Amino acid sequence: MSTAPTFSRHQFLPSWHGWTTMLSISVADRLAHRGDFFVGTLFRFLPIVTQIFLWTAVFSAAGTSTIAGYSRNDFVAYYLLTMMARSFSSMPGLAGGIARSVRDGSVKKYLVQPVDYVGFLMAARVAHKLVYFGIAAAPFALMFFLCRSYFPPLPDATTIMAFLATLVMSFLLGFFLEATLGMLGFWFLEVSSLIFVYMLAQYLLSGHMFPLDMLNSIALTDSGYSLGDLMQLLPFQYTAYFPCAVWLGKIQGPDLAFGLLVEAVWVVIAAVACRIAFLRGTRRYSAYGG
Amino acid sequence: MMRYLQIFGTFVAASLVRDMTFRINFILECVTSLGWMGMNLAFYLLVFSYTSEIGQGSGWTKAPFFVFLGTGLIINAIVQAFFMPSAEEFAEMVRTGGLDTTLVKPVDAQFLLSMHRVKFSAFANGLVGVALVCWGASKADPAPSLTAWLLFPLLIGCGVAISYGLIVMLAAATILMGRNQSLYDFWFYITNFSRYPAEIYTGPWGGPLRMICTFVLPILLVVNVPAHTLALPIRAGDVRLIIAAIVAAVLMLVLSRLTFQAAINKYRSASS
């Protein structure tokens, strides 16, 4: 007989027993359709094939070895790294799930039981990601091995450490941004249109579609302030562009340290916003029924 | 034939009523698809700010390339509007046994299963596609000939037929596999290759890939042939591709019909 995950009333994250329980649930869920999942993950790399041909064609006609500071190989490596960064920062179903739990009333069990809702969501998401990478590691390794010639030489230890730090922070940032969005369900109930706007912004502004350096050529003011500069002010770049640019050596030295600091600040801001939204939201929340 | 047209008319009317019942949802769906499409257009505008052509000497400069994009939008809008909603429901019908009810109806099962739902919001992108084709064609040098304009709708039809055949075959696979909930994902990843001009597939890997996607699984003919015919001057070799597109369309329709019937024969009800 299994027991429920344990939390204390003021505990933000669950106990070890809570973690292992949620992890085992996530593992069972993923392994139920492992073949489908494995093939599905491999299929997700197919667009990379077309990106290789597209950028080869663009470079052949452009008559230049670099575009916005990126060679053809850099572009391919960038898209592969983007897939990895997005696998950390994307939170499918998180915002929608929170809003749905508010709408259908199931959120109330987290309010009356000694369970911290945000902590529970975080634990479940960590478990989900651990299982995801456990299974997706093989397809990822295969694709990175096949495309190894597109990557520059392995960066130094500092860059690798910085890269790993950006990935962890991109996970936290993605989680808190989406969770905050979901918490708006306490006010609006239906947030699907807001989620769509967020996804659109996320896809375009995070660097998922192309390296944000390409926007540096679009000047917004006469003084040379560019669209790329504007993107640097937003948190979205840290969920895709920033980790990739770090690995490819596009951001180094003081810029790298400053970027990591700003990313950490964004994580704190998003975490505080999420917590405030939850506290304010639960204060105005009302539910009835069994 | 008239009976089937009448039934299809009823499906269209019922779908329109359904879409208009949830007007806000309909508008949101239009805005959603227009948003994604707008981002893609912005991406290609950005690419063309760094290069004048995609593929050296390919002829796919900005205006012809936007004809290509517009053609893809038109074909995709037709497929998404008329066939994909039904195909998506099909997978669930096989799993739950809901297919039984359809099979006992006195109407052709393939017709009923592949065309019973029309998604009107999908036309939003198609209208933008028409505008892009008109804009790109007006900028093309030389301007498209009358023959090209006449061939264009025919080849659009061929592209739709090839896509339809592929969808039906994927749907038929649902019956054989019992579970195919990622039908749309599979469709998206396969057709990903057709979203770019065939000329980009060059080199030791690109050449064979282009041949496979042209003659084995003819997805490269779907958008490339109509767009190429309208946007770029028709050369002797292009006539062969036009014929290939027409033949592929007929073959895909026949093959999908045979596949679907074979799959239906193997169907074992999931319901009690």
Coordinates of C-alpha atoms in Angstrom, one line a residue:
Chain A
M1 CA 0.0 0.0 0.0
S2 CA 1.5 3.4 -1.0
T3 CA 1.5 6.4 1.2
A4 CA 0.9 10.0 0.1
P5 CA 3.8 12.5 -0.4
T6 CA 4.6 14.2 2.9
F7 CA 4.8 18.0 3.4
S8 CA 4.7 20.1 6.4
R9 CA 2.5 23.2 6.4
H10 CA 5.3 25.7 6.0
Q11 CA 7.6 23.6 3.9
F12 CA 8.1 25.0 0.4
L13 CA 9.5 21.7 -1.0
P14 CA 8.4 18.2 -0.2
S15 CA 10.3 15.8 2.0
W16 CA 12.6 13.0 0.5
H17 CA 9.7 10.6 0.7
G18 CA 7.5 13.1 -1.2
W19 CA 10.1 13.4 -3.9
T20 CA 10.6 9.7 -4.3
T21 CA 6.8 9.1 -4.4
M22 CA 6.3 11.7 -7.1
L23 CA 9.3 10.5 -9.0
S24 CA 8.0 6.9 -9.1
I25 CA 4.6 8.2 -10.3
S26 CA 6.3 10.1 -13.1
V27 CA 8.5 7.2 -14.1
A28 CA 5.5 4.9 -14.3
D29 CA 3.6 7.4 -16.4
R30 CA 6.5 7.9 -18.8
L31 CA 7.4 4.2 -19.1
A32 CA 3.8 3.2 -19.9
H33 CA 4.3 4.4 -23.5
R34 CA 8.1 4.4 -23.7
G35 CA 8.3 3.3 -27.4
D36 CA 5.9 6.1 -28.5
F37 CA 7.8 8.5 -26.4
F38 CA 11.3 7.5 -27.7
V39 CA 10.1 7.6 -31.4
G40 CA 8.3 10.9 -30.7
T41 CA 11.5 12.4 -29.3
L42 CA 13.5 11.3 -32.3
F43 CA 10.9 12.8 -34.7
R44 CA 11.3 16.2 -33.0
F45 CA 14.8 16.3 -34.4
L46 CA 13.6 16.1 -38.0
P47 CA 13.2 19.9 -38.4
I48 CA 16.9 20.1 -37.7
V49 CA 17.5 18.3 -40.9
T50 CA 15.6 20.9 -42.9
Q51 CA 17.3 23.7 -40.9
I52 CA 20.7 22.4 -42.0
F53 CA 19.7 22.5 -45.7
L54 CA 18.0 25.9 -45.3
W55 CA 21.0 27.6 -43.7
T56 CA 23.4 26.0 -46.2
A57 CA 21.2 27.4 -49.0
V58 CA 21.1 30.8 -47.3
F59 CA 24.9 30.9 -46.8
S60 CA 25.6 29.8 -50.4
A61 CA 23.5 32.7 -51.7
A62 CA 24.6 35.3 -49.2
G63 CA 28.2 35.0 -50.2
T64 CA 29.5 35.5 -46.6
S65 CA 30.9 33.1 -44.0
T66 CA 29.0 34.6 -41.1
I67 CA 25.5 36.1 -40.5
A68 CA 25.1 38.1 -37.4
G69 CA 28.4 36.6 -36.1
Y70 CA 27.2 33.0 -36.7
S71 CA 28.7 30.6 -39.3
R72 CA 26.5 28.0 -41.0
N73 CA 27.8 25.4 -38.5
D74 CA 27.0 27.8 -35.6
F75 CA 23.4 28.0 -36.8
V76 CA 22.9 24.2 -36.8
A77 CA 24.6 23.9 -33.4
Y78 CA 22.5 26.7 -32.2
Y79 CA 19.2 25.0 -33.2
L80 CA 20.4 21.7 -31.5
L81 CA 21.3 23.5 -28.4
T82 CA 18.0 25.4 -28.4
M83 CA 16.2 22.1 -28.3
M84 CA 18.2 21.2 -25.2
A85 CA 17.6 24.5 -23.6
R86 CA 13.9 24.4 -24.3
S87 CA 13.6 20.9 -22.9
F88 CA 14.7 22.5 -19.6
S89 CA 12.7 25.7 -19.7
S90 CA 9.4 24.6 -21.5
M91 CA 6.6 23.6 -19.1
P92 CA 3.9 22.0 -21.2
G93 CA 0.5 22.1 -19.5
L94 CA 1.7 23.9 -16.4
A95 CA -0.2 27.2 -16.7
G96 CA -3.3 25.5 -18.2
G97 CA -3.2 22.8 -15.5
I98 CA -3.2 25.4 -12.7
A99 CA -6.0 27.4 -14.2
R100 CA -8.0 24.3 -14.7
S101 CA -7.5 23.2 -11.1
V102 CA -8.8 26.7 -10.1
R103 CA -11.8 26.4 -12.5
D104 CA -12.8 22.9 -11.5
G105 CA -12.1 23.4 -7.8
S106 CA -9.5 20.7 -7.4
V107 CA -7.0 23.3 -6.2
K108 CA -8.9 23.4 -2.8
K109 CA -7.3 20.1 -1.7
Y110 CA -3.9 22.0 -1.7
L111 CA -5.5 24.7 0.4
V112 CA -7.0 22.5 3.1
Q113 CA -4.2 19.9 3.3
P114 CA -0.7 20.6 4.6
V115 CA 0.7 20.8 1.1
D116 CA 2.3 23.8 -0.5
Y117 CA 0.8 24.0 -4.0
V118 CA 3.7 25.8 -5.6
G119 CA 6.2 23.4 -3.9
F120 CA 4.1 20.4 -5.1
L121 CA 4.0 21.6 -8.7
M122 CA 7.8 22.3 -8.6
A123 CA 8.5 18.8 -7.2
A124 CA 6.2 17.1 -9.8
R125 CA 7.9 19.1 -12.6
V126 CA 11.4 18.2 -11.4
A127 CA 10.4 14.5 -11.3
H128 CA 8.9 14.9 -14.8
K129 CA 12.1 16.5 -16.2
L130 CA 14.3 13.8 -14.5
V131 CA 12.3 11.1 -16.1
Y132 CA 12.2 12.9 -19.4
F133 CA 15.9 13.2 -19.6
G134 CA 16.4 9.6 -18.4
I135 CA 14.5 8.5 -21.5
A136 CA 15.3 11.3 -24.0
A137 CA 19.1 11.1 -23.2
A138 CA 19.5 8.4 -25.9
P139 CA 17.9 10.3 -28.8
F140 CA 19.6 13.5 -27.7
A141 CA 23.0 11.8 -27.5
L142 CA 22.5 10.2 -30.9
M143 CA 21.6 13.5 -32.6
F144 CA 24.4 15.4 -31.0
F145 CA 26.9 12.6 -32.0
L146 CA 25.6 12.7 -35.6
C147 CA 25.9 16.5 -35.7
R148 CA 29.2 16.7 -33.8
S149 CA 31.0 18.3 -36.8
Y150 CA 28.7 21.4 -36.5
F151 CA 29.9 22.2 -33.0
P152 CA 33.0 24.2 -32.1
P153 CA 35.6 22.5 -29.9
L154 CA 34.5 21.8 -26.4
P155 CA 34.5 25.0 -24.4
D156 CA 36.6 25.5 -21.2
A157 CA 35.4 24.3 -17.8
T158 CA 34.2 27.7 -16.8
T159 CA 32.0 28.0 -19.8
I160 CA 30.6 24.5 -19.3
M161 CA 29.8 25.3 -15.6
A162 CA 28.1 28.6 -16.7
F163 CA 26.2 26.7 -19.4
L164 CA 24.9 24.2 -16.8
A165 CA 24.0 27.1 -14.5
T166 CA 22.0 28.8 -17.3
L167 CA 20.1 25.6 -17.9
V168 CA 19.2 25.1 -14.3
M169 CA 18.1 28.8 -14.1
S170 CA 16.2 28.5 -17.3
F171 CA 14.2 25.6 -15.8
L172 CA 13.4 27.8 -12.7
L173 CA 12.6 30.8 -14.8
G174 CA 10.3 28.8 -17.2
F175 CA 8.6 27.2 -14.2
F176 CA 7.9 30.4 -12.3
L177 CA 6.9 32.4 -15.4
E178 CA 4.3 29.8 -16.4
A179 CA 3.2 29.1 -12.9
T180 CA 2.5 32.9 -12.4
L181 CA 0.6 32.9 -15.7
G182 CA -1.5 29.9 -14.4
M183 CA -2.2 31.7 -11.1
L184 CA -4.0 34.4 -13.1
G185 CA -6.7 31.8 -13.3
F186 CA -7.7 32.9 -9.8
W187 CA -8.8 36.2 -11.4
F188 CA -9.8 35.2 -15.0
L189 CA -10.7 31.5 -14.7
E190 CA -10.0 30.9 -18.4
V191 CA -6.4 31.9 -19.3
S192 CA -6.0 30.0 -22.6
S193 CA -5.8 33.2 -24.7
L194 CA -3.1 34.5 -22.3
I195 CA -1.2 31.3 -22.6
F196 CA -1.3 31.7 -26.3
V197 CA 0.1 35.2 -26.2
Y198 CA 2.8 34.0 -23.8
M199 CA 3.7 31.1 -26.1
L200 CA 3.8 33.4 -29.1
A201 CA 6.1 35.8 -27.2
Q202 CA 8.1 33.0 -25.9
Y203 CA 8.7 31.4 -29.3
L204 CA 9.6 34.7 -30.9
L205 CA 11.5 36.5 -28.2
S206 CA 13.4 33.6 -26.6
G207 CA 15.6 33.0 -29.6
H208 CA 13.8 29.7 -30.3
M209 CA 13.3 30.6 -34.0
F210 CA 16.7 32.2 -34.6
P211 CA 19.7 33.7 -32.7
L212 CA 18.6 37.0 -31.3
D213 CA 21.8 38.5 -32.5
M214 CA 20.1 38.7 -36.0
L215 CA 17.9 41.4 -34.6
N216 CA 20.9 43.7 -33.9
S217 CA 20.7 44.9 -37.5
I218 CA 17.2 46.3 -37.0
A219 CA 17.7 49.8 -35.6
L220 CA 14.9 51.3 -33.5
T221 CA 16.4 54.7 -32.9
D222 CA 18.8 57.0 -34.7
S223 CA 21.3 56.5 -32.0
G224 CA 21.6 52.8 -33.0
Y225 CA 19.5 51.2 -30.3
S226 CA 18.4 48.0 -32.0
L227 CA 15.6 45.4 -31.6
G228 CA 18.3 43.0 -30.4
D229 CA 19.1 45.5 -27.5
L230 CA 15.4 45.6 -26.6
M231 CA 15.3 41.8 -26.4
Q232 CA 18.2 41.8 -23.9
L233 CA 15.9 43.6 -21.4
L234 CA 13.3 40.8 -21.4
P235 CA 13.5 37.5 -19.5
F236 CA 12.5 35.3 -22.4
Q237 CA 16.1 35.2 -23.9
Y238 CA 17.2 33.2 -20.8
T239 CA 14.9 30.3 -21.7
A240 CA 16.6 29.5 -25.1
Y241 CA 19.1 32.0 -26.6
F242 CA 21.3 32.7 -23.6
P243 CA 22.4 29.1 -22.8
C244 CA 23.1 28.4 -26.5
A245 CA 25.1 31.6 -26.9
V246 CA 27.1 30.8 -23.8
W247 CA 28.0 27.3 -25.1
L248 CA 28.9 28.7 -28.5
G249 CA 31.2 31.3 -26.9
K250 CA 29.2 34.3 -28.1
I251 CA 29.0 35.6 -24.5
Q252 CA 32.2 35.6 -22.5
G253 CA 34.0 37.3 -19.7
P254 CA 32.2 40.1 -17.9
D255 CA 29.2 39.9 -20.2
L256 CA 28.8 36.2 -19.2
A257 CA 29.0 37.0 -15.5
F258 CA 26.6 40.0 -15.9
G259 CA 24.2 37.8 -17.9
L260 CA 24.2 35.1 -15.2
L261 CA 23.5 37.7 -12.6
V262 CA 20.6 39.2 -14.5
E263 CA 19.2 35.7 -15.1
A264 CA 19.3 35.0 -11.4
V265 CA 17.5 38.3 -10.7
W266 CA 14.8 37.3 -13.2
V267 CA 14.4 33.9 -11.5
V268 CA 13.9 35.7 -8.1
I269 CA 11.5 38.2 -9.6
A270 CA 9.5 35.4 -11.2
A271 CA 9.5 33.3 -8.0
V272 CA 8.3 36.3 -5.9
A273 CA 5.6 37.1 -8.5
C274 CA 4.4 33.5 -8.5
R275 CA 4.2 33.4 -4.7
I276 CA 2.4 36.8 -4.5
A277 CA 0.0 35.7 -7.2
F278 CA -0.7 32.5 -5.3
L279 CA -1.2 34.2 -1.9
R280 CA -3.4 36.9 -3.4
G281 CA -5.3 34.5 -5.6
T282 CA -6.1 32.0 -2.8
R283 CA -7.4 34.9 -0.7
R284 CA -10.1 35.8 -3.2
Y285 CA -10.7 32.1 -4.2
S286 CA -14.1 30.6 -3.2
A287 CA -15.3 27.0 -3.9
Y288 CA -18.1 24.8 -2.9
G289 CA -19.1 21.2 -3.2
G290 CA -17.5 18.0 -2.1
Chain B
M1 CA -22.3 12.0 -56.9
M2 CA -25.1 14.6 -56.3
R3 CA -26.1 12.7 -53.2
Y4 CA -22.5 13.0 -51.8
L5 CA -22.4 16.7 -52.7
Q6 CA -25.6 17.2 -50.8
I7 CA -24.3 15.3 -47.8
F8 CA -21.0 17.3 -47.9
G9 CA -23.1 20.5 -48.1
T10 CA -24.9 19.4 -44.9
F11 CA -21.5 18.7 -43.2
V12 CA -20.3 22.2 -44.2
A13 CA -23.5 23.8 -42.9
A14 CA -23.4 21.9 -39.6
S15 CA -19.7 22.8 -39.1
L16 CA -20.5 26.4 -39.8
V17 CA -23.3 26.4 -37.2
R18 CA -21.0 24.7 -34.7
D19 CA -18.1 27.2 -35.3
M20 CA -20.5 30.2 -35.1
T21 CA -22.0 28.9 -31.9
F22 CA -18.6 29.5 -30.2
R23 CA -17.7 32.7 -31.9
I24 CA -15.1 33.9 -29.5
N25 CA -13.4 30.5 -29.8
F26 CA -13.6 30.8 -33.6
I27 CA -12.0 34.3 -33.5
L28 CA -9.3 33.1 -31.1
E29 CA -8.5 30.2 -33.4
C30 CA -8.2 32.6 -36.3
V31 CA -5.9 34.9 -34.3
T32 CA -3.8 32.0 -33.1
S33 CA -3.1 30.6 -36.5
L34 CA -2.5 34.1 -37.9
G35 CA -0.1 34.8 -35.1
W36 CA 2.0 31.7 -35.8
M37 CA 1.9 32.4 -39.5
G38 CA 2.9 36.1 -38.9
M39 CA 5.9 34.9 -36.9
N40 CA 7.0 32.7 -39.8
L41 CA 6.7 35.5 -42.2
A42 CA 8.7 37.8 -39.9
F43 CA 11.4 35.1 -39.8
Y44 CA 11.7 34.9 -43.5
L45 CA 11.7 38.7 -43.8
L46 CA 14.6 38.7 -41.4
V47 CA 16.4 36.0 -43.4
F48 CA 16.0 38.1 -46.6
S49 CA 17.6 41.1 -44.8
Y50 CA 20.8 39.0 -44.9
T51 CA 20.5 37.4 -48.3
S52 CA 18.9 38.1 -51.6
E53 CA 18.2 34.5 -52.4
I54 CA 17.7 31.1 -50.8
G55 CA 20.0 28.8 -52.6
Q56 CA 22.6 30.3 -55.0
G57 CA 21.1 30.6 -58.5
S58 CA 17.9 28.9 -57.4
G59 CA 15.7 31.8 -58.4
W60 CA 14.0 31.9 -55.0
T61 CA 14.5 35.6 -54.3
K62 CA 12.1 37.4 -52.0
A63 CA 9.1 37.8 -54.2
P64 CA 9.1 34.2 -55.6
F65 CA 9.8 32.8 -52.2
F66 CA 6.7 34.6 -50.8
V67 CA 4.7 33.1 -53.6
F68 CA 6.1 29.8 -52.3
L69 CA 5.0 30.6 -48.7
G70 CA 1.6 31.8 -49.9
T71 CA 1.1 28.6 -51.9
G72 CA 2.0 26.5 -48.9
L73 CA -0.5 28.5 -46.8
I74 CA -3.3 28.0 -49.3
I75 CA -2.8 24.2 -49.5
N76 CA -2.3 23.8 -45.8
A77 CA -5.5 25.9 -45.2
I78 CA -7.5 23.6 -47.4
V79 CA -6.1 20.5 -45.8
Q80 CA -6.5 21.8 -42.3
A81 CA -10.1 23.0 -43.0
F82 CA -11.5 20.0 -44.8
F83 CA -9.5 16.9 -43.8
M84 CA -7.4 17.2 -40.7
P85 CA -10.2 17.8 -38.1
S86 CA -11.9 14.6 -39.3
A87 CA -8.6 12.6 -39.3
E88 CA -7.9 13.7 -35.8
E89 CA -11.3 12.5 -34.6
F90 CA -10.7 9.3 -36.5
A91 CA -7.9 8.1 -34.2
E92 CA -10.1 8.5 -31.1
M93 CA -13.0 6.7 -32.9
V94 CA -10.8 3.6 -33.5
R95 CA -9.6 3.5 -29.9
T96 CA -13.1 3.9 -28.4
G97 CA -15.0 1.8 -30.9
G98 CA -17.0 4.8 -32.2
L99 CA -16.0 3.7 -35.7
D100 CA -18.6 1.0 -35.6
T101 CA -21.5 3.4 -35.9
T102 CA -19.9 5.0 -39.0
L103 CA -19.3 1.7 -40.7
V104 CA -22.9 0.6 -40.6
K105 CA -24.2 3.9 -42.2
P106 CA -25.3 3.6 -45.9
V107 CA -22.5 6.1 -47.0
D108 CA -19.0 5.5 -48.1
A109 CA -16.9 5.1 -44.9
Q110 CA -13.8 6.9 -46.3
F111 CA -15.9 9.9 -47.3
L112 CA -17.8 10.0 -44.1
L113 CA -14.7 9.6 -41.9
S114 CA -12.4 12.0 -43.8
M115 CA -14.7 14.9 -44.6
H116 CA -17.4 15.1 -42.0
R117 CA -16.0 18.1 -40.1
V118 CA -14.9 21.5 -41.6
K119 CA -12.8 23.9 -39.6
F120 CA -13.5 27.3 -40.9
S121 CA -10.9 29.1 -38.8
A122 CA -8.2 27.4 -41.0
F123 CA -9.2 29.6 -43.9
A124 CA -7.7 32.7 -42.2
N125 CA -4.2 31.6 -43.2
G126 CA -5.4 30.7 -46.6
L127 CA -6.6 34.2 -47.3
V128 CA -3.2 35.6 -46.3
G129 CA -1.7 33.0 -48.6
V130 CA -3.8 34.3 -51.5
A131 CA -2.6 37.8 -50.7
L132 CA 1.0 36.7 -50.6
V133 CA 0.7 34.8 -53.9
C134 CA -0.9 37.9 -55.6
W135 CA 1.8 40.2 -54.1
G136 CA 4.7 37.9 -55.0
A137 CA 3.4 37.2 -58.5
S138 CA 2.9 41.0 -59.2
K139 CA 6.6 41.5 -58.3
A140 CA 7.9 38.4 -60.3
D141 CA 10.1 39.2 -63.2
P142 CA 9.1 38.0 -65.8
A143 CA 5.4 38.1 -64.8
P144 CA 3.6 34.7 -64.7
S145 CA 2.2 33.6 -68.0
L146 CA -1.5 32.9 -68.6
T147 CA -0.6 29.2 -68.8
A148 CA 1.0 29.4 -65.4
W149 CA -2.1 31.1 -63.9
L150 CA -4.3 28.4 -65.4
L151 CA -2.0 25.6 -64.2
F152 CA -1.8 27.1 -60.7
P153 CA -5.2 26.0 -59.3
L154 CA -4.9 22.6 -61.0
L155 CA -1.5 22.0 -59.3
I156 CA -2.9 23.4 -56.0
G157 CA -5.6 20.7 -56.4
C158 CA -2.8 18.1 -57.0
G159 CA -1.0 19.2 -53.8
V160 CA -4.2 18.9 -51.8
A161 CA -4.9 15.5 -53.3
I162 CA -1.3 14.2 -52.4
S163 CA -1.8 15.6 -48.8
Y164 CA -5.2 14.0 -48.6
G165 CA -3.9 10.7 -49.7
L166 CA -1.1 10.9 -47.1
I167 CA -3.6 11.8 -44.3
V168 CA -5.9 8.9 -45.2
M169 CA -3.0 6.5 -45.2
L170 CA -1.8 7.7 -41.8
A171 CA -5.4 7.4 -40.5
A172 CA -5.6 3.9 -41.9
A173 CA -2.4 3.1 -39.9
T174 CA -4.4 4.0 -36.9
I175 CA -6.6 1.0 -37.5
L176 CA -3.6 -1.3 -37.8
M177 CA -1.8 0.1 -34.9
G178 CA -4.8 0.5 -32.6
R179 CA -3.3 3.7 -31.1
N180 CA -2.0 6.6 -33.1
Q181 CA -2.7 9.7 -31.0
S182 CA 0.3 11.5 -32.4
L183 CA -1.2 11.5 -35.9
Y184 CA -0.9 15.3 -36.2
D185 CA 2.7 15.3 -34.9
F186 CA 3.6 12.7 -37.4
W187 CA 2.0 14.7 -40.2
F188 CA 3.8 17.9 -39.1
Y189 CA 7.2 16.3 -39.0
I190 CA 6.8 14.5 -42.4
T191 CA 5.4 17.5 -44.2
N192 CA 8.2 19.7 -42.7
F193 CA 10.3 18.8 -45.7
S194 CA 7.7 20.2 -48.1
R195 CA 7.9 23.7 -46.5
Y196 CA 11.1 24.7 -48.3
P197 CA 12.0 24.9 -52.0
A198 CA 13.3 21.6 -53.4
E199 CA 16.5 23.4 -54.6
I200 CA 17.8 23.6 -51.0
Y201 CA 18.2 19.8 -50.9
T202 CA 21.6 19.4 -52.5
G203 CA 24.8 17.6 -51.8
P204 CA 25.5 13.9 -50.9
W205 CA 22.6 13.8 -48.5
G206 CA 20.3 16.4 -50.0
G207 CA 20.2 14.8 -53.5
P208 CA 18.9 11.4 -52.4
L209 CA 16.5 13.0 -49.8
R210 CA 15.1 15.1 -52.7
M211 CA 14.6 12.1 -54.9
I212 CA 12.9 10.1 -52.0
C213 CA 10.6 13.1 -51.2
T214 CA 9.7 13.6 -54.8
F215 CA 9.2 10.1 -56.2
V216 CA 8.7 7.7 -53.2
L217 CA 6.8 9.9 -50.8
P218 CA 5.9 12.8 -53.1
I219 CA 5.6 15.5 -50.4
L220 CA 8.1 17.8 -52.2
L221 CA 5.6 18.0 -55.2
V222 CA 2.9 19.4 -53.0
V223 CA 4.0 23.1 -52.7
N224 CA 7.0 23.2 -54.9
V225 CA 5.3 22.4 -58.3
P226 CA 2.5 25.0 -58.1
A227 CA 4.7 27.7 -56.6
H228 CA 7.5 27.0 -59.0
T229 CA 5.1 27.1 -62.0
L230 CA 3.7 30.5 -61.0
A231 CA 6.7 32.3 -59.5
L232 CA 9.5 31.2 -61.8
P233 CA 9.7 30.8 -65.5
I234 CA 8.6 27.4 -66.8
R235 CA 11.5 25.5 -68.4
A236 CA 11.5 22.2 -70.3
G237 CA 12.4 20.2 -67.2
D238 CA 9.5 21.7 -65.2
V239 CA 6.9 20.1 -67.5
R240 CA 8.1 16.7 -66.3
L241 CA 7.5 17.8 -62.7
I242 CA 4.1 19.1 -63.5
I243 CA 3.2 15.7 -65.0
A244 CA 4.8 14.0 -62.0
A245 CA 2.6 16.1 -59.7
I246 CA -0.6 15.1 -61.6
V247 CA 0.4 11.4 -61.7
A248 CA 1.4 11.5 -58.0
A249 CA -1.9 13.0 -57.1
V250 CA -3.9 10.3 -58.9
L251 CA -1.6 7.5 -57.5
M252 CA -1.9 8.8 -53.9
L253 CA -5.7 8.9 -54.1
V254 CA -5.8 5.4 -55.5
L255 CA -3.2 4.1 -53.0
S256 CA -4.9 5.7 -50.1
R257 CA -8.2 4.2 -51.1
L258 CA -6.8 0.7 -51.3
T259 CA -4.9 1.2 -48.0
F260 CA -8.0 2.5 -46.3
Q261 CA -10.2 -0.4 -47.5
A262 CA -7.5 -3.0 -46.5
A263 CA -7.4 -1.4 -43.0
I264 CA -11.2 -1.4 -42.7
N265 CA -11.2 -5.1 -43.5
K266 CA -8.8 -5.7 -40.7
Y267 CA -10.8 -3.5 -38.2
R268 CA -12.0 -5.3 -35.1
S269 CA -14.5 -3.4 -33.0
A270 CA -13.2 -2.0 -29.7
S271 CA -16.7 -1.6 -28.3
S272 CA -18.8 -4.2 -26.6

